[in-house]
XYZ file of C-alpha atoms in Angstrom:
399
model
C -24.854 135.770 -40.330
C -26.496 138.529 -38.557
C -29.228 138.017 -35.952
C -31.811 140.506 -34.471
C -32.460 139.522 -30.894
C -35.551 141.387 -29.444
C -35.273 141.640 -25.437
C -32.278 142.237 -23.411
C -33.290 139.927 -20.573
C -31.217 137.116 -19.417
C -32.221 134.785 -22.194
C -31.391 137.547 -24.913
C -28.119 138.227 -23.404
C -27.143 134.783 -22.951
C -27.799 133.978 -26.727
C -26.070 136.979 -27.787
C -23.005 135.715 -25.949
C -23.445 132.513 -27.308
C -23.692 133.343 -30.713
C -20.976 135.888 -30.546
C -18.349 133.022 -29.892
C -19.311 131.543 -33.111
C -18.604 134.886 -34.764
C -22.442 135.285 -35.562
C -23.062 138.992 -35.187
C -25.860 140.285 -32.899
C -27.937 143.145 -32.715
C -30.114 143.399 -29.461
C -32.780 145.646 -29.006
C -35.012 146.485 -26.008
C -37.284 149.255 -24.842
C -35.760 149.581 -21.509
C -33.043 152.222 -20.830
C -31.046 149.233 -18.787
C -31.455 145.642 -17.408
C -34.534 144.996 -15.318
C -33.489 145.211 -11.659
C -36.384 143.282 -10.236
C -34.995 140.338 -8.091
C -37.362 137.611 -9.463
C -35.928 133.895 -9.946
C -32.544 132.875 -8.194
C -31.957 129.371 -8.932
C -29.678 127.646 -11.955
C -29.910 123.812 -12.046
C -26.948 121.911 -13.488
C -28.642 121.933 -17.279
C -28.536 125.814 -16.804
C -24.967 125.829 -15.192
C -23.698 124.120 -18.484
C -24.897 126.926 -20.428
C -23.641 129.932 -18.213
C -20.346 127.778 -18.767
C -20.340 127.921 -22.380
C -21.233 131.643 -22.462
C -18.151 132.350 -20.507
C -20.130 133.860 -17.337
C -20.034 131.015 -14.681
C -17.155 132.061 -12.882
C -18.571 135.512 -12.273
C -22.059 134.127 -11.374
C -20.163 131.477 -8.746
C -18.149 134.272 -7.503
C -21.357 136.483 -6.479
C -23.719 133.680 -5.824
C -23.976 130.771 -3.656
C -24.343 126.973 -3.830
C -27.009 125.704 -1.531
C -26.767 122.396 0.568
C -29.801 120.414 1.547
C -33.410 120.495 -0.294
C -36.205 119.451 1.959
C -39.929 119.264 2.128
C -41.367 119.981 5.498
C -44.565 120.098 7.529
C -45.683 123.335 8.850
C -44.066 122.720 12.247
C -41.044 121.960 10.241
C -40.921 118.267 10.798
C -39.204 116.643 7.856
C -41.220 114.889 5.410
C -38.332 113.928 2.871
C -35.405 115.705 1.454
C -32.113 115.599 -0.701
C -28.935 115.759 1.254
C -27.474 118.094 -1.322
C -29.148 119.822 -4.131
C -28.375 118.266 -7.752
C -24.934 117.832 -8.409
C -23.783 120.320 -5.683
C -20.537 118.496 -5.007
C -19.668 118.524 -8.451
C -18.851 120.875 -11.186
C -22.295 121.664 -12.527
C -23.801 122.152 -8.921
C -27.102 124.094 -8.768
C -26.295 127.585 -8.101
C -28.074 130.580 -6.649
C -27.768 134.517 -7.851
C -30.992 136.753 -7.928
C -31.992 137.416 -11.530
C -31.168 141.169 -11.340
C -27.513 140.193 -10.375
C -27.196 137.860 -12.943
C -28.215 140.487 -15.576
C -25.514 142.904 -14.195
C -22.961 139.961 -14.882
C -24.353 139.417 -18.280
C -24.318 142.741 -19.524
C -20.679 143.430 -18.187
C -19.823 140.531 -20.780
C -21.774 141.805 -23.329
C -20.694 145.217 -23.671
C -17.158 143.922 -23.918
C -17.871 141.398 -26.504
C -17.156 142.163 -30.168
C -19.790 141.760 -32.407
C -22.620 142.179 -30.042
C -24.491 145.795 -30.685
C -26.752 146.581 -27.781
C -29.395 149.397 -28.504
C -31.454 150.539 -25.456
C -34.716 152.623 -25.737
C -35.584 150.604 -28.751
C -39.240 150.000 -28.408
C -40.040 147.084 -31.062
C -43.429 147.909 -32.660
C -43.456 145.348 -35.729
C -41.418 142.662 -37.191
C -41.508 140.694 -40.508
C -39.741 139.084 -42.992
C -39.227 139.015 -46.748
C -36.975 137.206 -49.413
C -33.718 138.956 -47.976
C -34.331 137.940 -44.422
C -36.241 139.598 -41.133
C -36.609 143.056 -39.892
C -37.853 144.739 -36.851
C -39.329 148.359 -36.610
C -38.783 150.067 -33.323
C -39.982 153.307 -31.820
C -36.663 155.619 -30.952
C -36.642 158.941 -29.809
C -37.521 161.262 -32.532
C -39.370 158.520 -34.745
C -38.601 155.000 -35.781
C -35.999 152.850 -37.254
C -36.049 149.551 -39.181
C -32.810 147.190 -38.480
C -32.589 144.249 -40.411
C -31.030 140.696 -39.904
C -30.852 137.311 -41.271
C -32.811 135.857 -38.449
C -34.857 137.428 -35.519
C -35.617 135.873 -32.200
C -38.191 136.782 -29.551
C -36.764 137.036 -26.259
C -38.888 139.616 -25.241
C -40.827 137.690 -22.351
C -44.029 136.555 -21.414
C -45.829 139.951 -22.973
C -43.646 139.256 -25.983
C -44.524 141.833 -28.997
C -42.725 139.479 -31.400
C -45.184 136.730 -30.482
C -48.160 139.125 -30.800
C -46.824 140.624 -34.133
C -47.137 136.691 -35.372
C -50.261 135.458 -33.479
C -52.048 138.170 -32.111
C -53.263 137.759 -28.434
C -52.974 134.075 -28.890
C -51.067 132.180 -26.305
C -52.611 128.796 -25.744
C -52.674 127.296 -22.192
C -53.661 127.913 -18.698
C -53.581 130.589 -15.895
C -54.126 128.918 -12.542
C -56.697 130.676 -10.266
C -53.972 131.306 -7.504
C -51.529 133.762 -6.684
C -47.873 133.556 -5.438
C -46.023 136.444 -3.602
C -42.369 136.393 -3.920
C -40.614 138.170 -0.986
C -37.364 139.086 -0.248
C -36.291 138.980 3.412
C -33.484 139.406 5.898
C -34.505 136.725 8.859
C -32.411 134.085 10.172
C -34.258 130.913 9.270
C -31.347 128.813 9.701
C -31.506 129.479 13.348
C -35.080 127.984 13.190
C -33.729 124.623 12.017
C -34.529 125.073 8.247
C -31.996 124.040 5.310
C -30.898 125.925 2.566
C -34.065 125.191 0.565
C -37.419 124.383 1.791
C -40.910 123.612 0.699
C -43.391 123.782 3.538
C -46.364 121.607 2.706
C -49.691 123.039 4.129
C -53.353 123.529 2.376
C -53.237 127.197 2.912
C -50.022 128.362 4.245
C -47.699 126.336 1.953
C -44.382 128.319 0.973
C -41.058 128.095 -0.208
C -37.923 129.533 1.896
C -34.374 129.612 0.271
C -31.474 131.133 1.143
C -30.147 133.740 -1.591
C -27.212 135.521 -0.663
C -24.016 134.815 1.717
C -25.326 138.158 3.516
C -28.186 136.204 4.615
C -30.928 137.538 2.234
C -33.906 134.960 2.098
C -36.553 134.365 -0.774
C -39.981 133.403 0.887
C -42.458 132.718 -1.755
C -46.168 131.852 -0.577
C -49.613 131.266 -1.944
C -52.030 134.205 -1.354
C -55.674 134.889 -1.782
C -56.331 134.997 -5.600
C -58.692 137.571 -5.411
C -56.289 140.026 -3.455
C -55.500 143.107 -5.126
C -51.682 144.399 -4.947
C -52.426 146.479 -2.262
C -54.527 143.927 -0.260
C -51.147 141.410 -0.686
C -49.109 144.026 0.986
C -51.304 144.783 3.645
C -51.815 141.136 4.665
C -48.062 140.211 4.062
C -47.340 140.807 8.067
C -50.084 138.811 9.375
C -49.203 135.837 6.636
C -45.633 135.946 7.850
C -46.376 136.055 11.595
C -48.656 133.062 11.007
C -46.473 130.662 8.777
C -42.769 131.440 9.706
C -41.023 130.028 12.474
C -40.733 132.248 15.321
C -43.961 133.963 14.289
C -42.171 137.168 13.437
C -43.693 140.801 13.728
C -42.444 143.312 11.150
C -39.649 144.473 13.555
C -37.992 141.259 13.701
C -37.210 141.107 10.331
C -35.887 143.585 7.182
C -38.526 143.085 4.188
C -36.695 144.150 0.947
C -39.241 143.149 -1.766
C -42.785 141.857 -2.471
C -43.935 140.852 -5.874
C -47.293 139.124 -6.368
C -47.397 137.170 -9.604
C -49.811 134.623 -11.158
C -49.105 130.900 -12.367
C -49.256 130.135 -16.157
C -48.595 127.116 -18.361
C -48.556 128.483 -21.937
C -47.125 127.580 -25.231
C -47.036 129.726 -28.309
C -48.961 128.488 -31.407
C -45.523 127.889 -32.898
C -42.082 128.609 -32.136
C -40.777 129.220 -35.590
C -42.396 131.094 -38.447
C -39.926 130.978 -41.468
C -36.807 133.077 -40.003
C -38.442 134.556 -36.943
C -38.123 132.339 -34.011
C -39.398 132.563 -30.304
C -37.416 131.644 -27.265
C -37.514 131.330 -23.446
C -40.562 133.070 -21.742
C -41.930 134.424 -25.255
C -42.352 131.019 -26.383
C -43.566 129.089 -23.202
C -44.246 129.865 -19.701
C -44.273 127.047 -16.784
C -45.099 126.638 -13.034
C -42.136 127.930 -11.365
C -42.375 125.501 -8.639
C -40.956 122.667 -10.771
C -37.752 124.716 -11.170
C -37.808 124.629 -15.053
C -38.822 128.434 -15.677
C -35.694 130.373 -15.800
C -33.726 127.197 -16.188
C -35.983 126.151 -19.329
C -35.395 129.500 -21.089
C -31.697 129.588 -20.352
C -31.305 125.566 -21.860
C -33.936 126.654 -24.502
C -31.406 129.783 -25.989
C -28.633 127.283 -25.836
C -30.151 124.771 -28.223
C -31.064 127.810 -30.391
C -27.731 128.750 -30.441
C -26.483 125.536 -31.516
C -28.842 125.379 -34.118
C -27.994 128.874 -35.818
C -24.187 127.792 -35.454
C -24.856 124.673 -37.233
C -26.511 126.745 -39.939
C -24.035 129.428 -40.086
C -20.965 127.030 -40.304
C -22.498 125.154 -42.751
C -22.898 121.905 -40.810
C -26.799 121.328 -41.354
C -29.880 123.324 -43.089
C -32.683 125.155 -41.471
C -34.455 121.811 -40.693
C -32.557 121.743 -37.805
C -34.805 124.644 -36.278
C -37.925 122.209 -36.918
C -35.730 119.523 -34.793
C -35.780 122.444 -31.917
C -39.507 123.039 -32.319
C -40.195 119.192 -32.004
C -38.111 119.300 -28.697
C -39.709 122.288 -27.181
C -43.467 121.438 -27.883
C -44.812 120.685 -24.351
C -46.230 117.147 -23.311
C -49.514 115.918 -21.785
C -49.437 116.782 -17.729
C -48.582 113.776 -15.775
C -52.041 112.390 -14.020
C -49.704 111.317 -11.055
C -46.441 113.117 -10.016
C -44.205 110.505 -8.495
C -41.454 112.598 -7.795
C -41.721 112.871 -3.687
C -42.374 109.022 -3.780
C -39.192 108.773 -5.577
C -37.218 110.806 -3.001
C -38.518 109.047 -0.259
C -37.544 105.753 -1.794
C -34.029 107.072 -2.529
C -33.746 108.140 1.023
C -34.019 104.519 1.896
C -31.584 103.124 -0.768
C -28.479 102.311 0.941
C -26.488 101.586 -2.146
C -26.543 105.053 -3.619
C -27.591 103.650 -6.991
C -30.941 105.552 -7.105
C -29.263 109.004 -6.067
C -26.881 108.315 -9.225
C -29.756 107.811 -11.540
C -31.420 110.723 -10.072
C -28.395 112.926 -10.755
C -28.480 112.566 -14.300
C -32.060 113.723 -14.734
C -30.714 117.228 -14.119
C -29.355 116.984 -17.575
C -32.856 115.575 -19.219
C -33.646 119.029 -20.265
C -30.852 119.262 -22.443
C -30.419 118.287 -25.911
C -27.657 118.024 -28.332
C -28.634 119.627 -31.397
C -24.991 119.388 -33.227
C -26.027 115.589 -33.824
C -27.920 116.868 -36.495
C -25.299 118.472 -38.297
C -24.759 116.953 -41.576
C -21.079 118.533 -42.451
C -18.290 119.420 -40.273
C -17.045 123.081 -40.372
C -14.255 121.907 -42.733
C -16.743 120.446 -45.227
C -16.629 116.634 -44.398
C -19.617 114.845 -44.558
C -20.963 113.512 -41.309
C -22.949 110.401 -41.729
C -25.541 109.337 -39.174
C -24.441 106.252 -37.324
C -25.651 105.526 -33.720
C -26.928 102.413 -32.389
C -28.952 104.187 -29.364
C -31.893 105.281 -31.525
C -30.767 108.616 -31.571
C -29.382 110.190 -34.695
C -25.667 110.860 -34.412
C -22.687 111.626 -36.725
C -19.129 110.284 -37.734
C -16.680 111.702 -40.237
C -16.177 109.268 -43.321
């Protein structure tokens, strides 16, 4: 099997590494000349940590990143509303880990370039994709013309503005964009000395923000809400006043070192379909979510893990293509909750002296995962697998 992956961002690179471990050949195409160097997201929850371990990169990620401690919700005066003494599984092997996405990209790239079976082609701007009776193809613009590359399957991992998705569905990307603007800033300003925890969510009608330590060197991510009508230039101009008003110590520009300012919009969208024949969409190309739930980056990483399981099963003769429809059904969005009970549960957990609520809470860190190998119908040595589980989930045993 040869899989074409469009997009050499984190999701595309991770998918390539996972497939290569099953001896599936991968051709990665990207319009850029190297990985995206913007910091962007930074936190990987326990479910994503499992995938990074599978891909063989976790040790390097942990060597360069940090495992944060407490996770709290606070009022503007920093008084505590409620919190978690440790981030999910922080004392276990799957502990939430922090590493800015541009640094994760460098780790992934190092592994990809030395992994046999992965061909990475920069400066290949995909213009069109399609499929026929033989498989899939992509047409890419390159210096001096264009090329056609073929594969058995094609996966769009090319982000929110996915060309693969556009080729399939035009400009349609159903969902909602909030009339709100978030500004992500990276700054050297010691918030620990003001009594903040490693991760803090400040609750306020206007000056709400999230502040989290990113690196051992003391770089913090401060993401805050801004007037949605502001242009990029207005966001930059208002940043000093925003910091001075909302951050502890009321810092002026000379009190901190600002490294990055990145405004962005908040979306909740899902492609019409995540599969059209042998063409598949994954991660941000397939779905966008509100970043404050912590499932944007993590959701993309877990998504490509599940897709890799499906393709590995097909390649190994363990199942048919129907497993790809299983994946689609698991990744379809659900109706949003009318009432989010999360903060109430955290407060109740604070009062639970038995520790049982915390144990149950820690288990939810893996809820986003789904084991697609349970749908294999044959083992790799050709033995038939029967579905025989009494918990309501299809399973398998050898007979």
